[in-house]
Structure formats: C-alpha cells, structure tokens
XYZ file of C-alpha atoms in Angstrom:
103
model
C 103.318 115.652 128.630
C 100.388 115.309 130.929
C 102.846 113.235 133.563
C 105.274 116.659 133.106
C 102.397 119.084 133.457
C 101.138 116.797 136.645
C 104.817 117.458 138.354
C 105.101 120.982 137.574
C 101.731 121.651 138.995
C 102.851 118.932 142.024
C 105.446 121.560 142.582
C 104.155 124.844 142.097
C 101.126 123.967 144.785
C 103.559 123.323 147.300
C 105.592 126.791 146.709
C 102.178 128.960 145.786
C 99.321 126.662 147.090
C 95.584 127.038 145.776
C 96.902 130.974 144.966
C 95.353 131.358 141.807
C 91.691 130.394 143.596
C 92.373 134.056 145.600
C 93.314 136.228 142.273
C 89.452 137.192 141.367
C 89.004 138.356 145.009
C 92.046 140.154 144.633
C 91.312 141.607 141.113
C 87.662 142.079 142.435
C 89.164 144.260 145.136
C 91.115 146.479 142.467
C 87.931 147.054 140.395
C 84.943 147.007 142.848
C 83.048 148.911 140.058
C 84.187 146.975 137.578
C 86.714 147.874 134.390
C 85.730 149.193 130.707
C 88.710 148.242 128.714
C 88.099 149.812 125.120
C 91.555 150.371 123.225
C 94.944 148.218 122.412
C 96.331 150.477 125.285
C 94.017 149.723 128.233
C 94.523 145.897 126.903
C 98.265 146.073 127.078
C 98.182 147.775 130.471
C 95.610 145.448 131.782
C 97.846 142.452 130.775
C 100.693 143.943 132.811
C 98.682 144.922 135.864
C 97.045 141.190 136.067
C 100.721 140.182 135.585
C 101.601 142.224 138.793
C 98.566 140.911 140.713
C 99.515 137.604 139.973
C 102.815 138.018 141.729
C 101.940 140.119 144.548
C 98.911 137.134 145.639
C 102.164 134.765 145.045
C 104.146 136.303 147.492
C 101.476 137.699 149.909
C 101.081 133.568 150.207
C 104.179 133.313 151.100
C 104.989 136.130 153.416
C 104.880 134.225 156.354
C 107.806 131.895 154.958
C 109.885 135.228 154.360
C 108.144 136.518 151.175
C 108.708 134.929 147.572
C 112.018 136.635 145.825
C 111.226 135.936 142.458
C 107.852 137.454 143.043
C 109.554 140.696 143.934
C 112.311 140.541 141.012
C 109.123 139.805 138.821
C 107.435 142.914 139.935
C 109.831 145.685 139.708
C 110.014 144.259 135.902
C 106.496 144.737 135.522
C 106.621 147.917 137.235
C 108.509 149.465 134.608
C 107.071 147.877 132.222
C 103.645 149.361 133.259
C 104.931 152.705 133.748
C 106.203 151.850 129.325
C 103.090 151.553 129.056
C 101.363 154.169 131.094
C 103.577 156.941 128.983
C 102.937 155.335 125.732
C 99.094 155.632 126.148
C 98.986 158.980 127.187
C 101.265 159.939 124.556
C 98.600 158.125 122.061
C 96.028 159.910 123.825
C 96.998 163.224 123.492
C 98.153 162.724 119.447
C 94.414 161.206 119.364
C 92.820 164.412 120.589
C 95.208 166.875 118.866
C 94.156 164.649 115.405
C 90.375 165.298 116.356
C 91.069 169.022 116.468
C 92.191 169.055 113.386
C 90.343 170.495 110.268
C-alpha cells in the first residue's frame, strides 16, 4: 500500500506539483480576517468552498500548460453544489428566526 500511495503521489506531483504547499496562502487570501464557522451549515459550505479552492490552485498551476480540465469539470460541480447549499442555509436561517418569534 505504501509502494501504491508512493506512485500515486509520484504522479500527482508531476501533474499538480508542490500545489497543496500554496492552498493556506490561497485560503489566507479568502479570509484575511479570518472565518467563525458556528453551525452544520457554515461547515457544509466551508467543505465545498475548500473543495473549490483546491481545484482552482490545481489549475491556476497549470494554466500555463493550457489549464487543468478536470479542475474546471470539478468546479462547476461544486459550484452548484455550493449554491445547494447556500439556499438550504438561508432557508434554515429564516425558519430559525421565524421559530424565535414565536410565543
């Protein structure tokens, strides 16, 4: 397993190089102020949206080989699955408050 986990790294580095030693300057550059993540909802949208950075760093490395198409196909999945998510949480949101008002 270790010999199979040396290979796929051996071949990953070549495609996305020492990528994932950018994606904290990259997340860093989202959230300058940092992020308060405090319910299921930011978690799940968080998840997505470190999903997304990860392939946009992936193919910004590659963009001067002609970009990374499974990077793109990746995010317009993730894009839609955000935007899932985005609705759902405000739609929690608002059913939260409207409970609160409640007598």
């Amino acid at each position: 397993m270790l010999r199979d986990s040396a290979a796929t790294y051996e071949q990953r580095n070549k495609v996305y190089g020492d990528n994932y030693k950018s994606f904290g300057t990259a997340m860093f550059g989202l959230f300058p102020n940092g992020l308060k993540i405090e319910t299921t909802d930011d978690w799940n949208r968080l998840g997505i949206l470190v999903q997304m950075a990860s392939k946009l760093t992936r193919y910004a490395h590659q963009f001067p080989n002609g970009g990374h198409d499974d990077s793109l196909l990746d995010l317009a999945v993730y894009t839609t699955m955000l935007r899932e998510l985005d609705a759902e949480a405000a739609t929690h949101k608002r059913m939260m408050e409207m409970a609160r008002k409640l007598p």
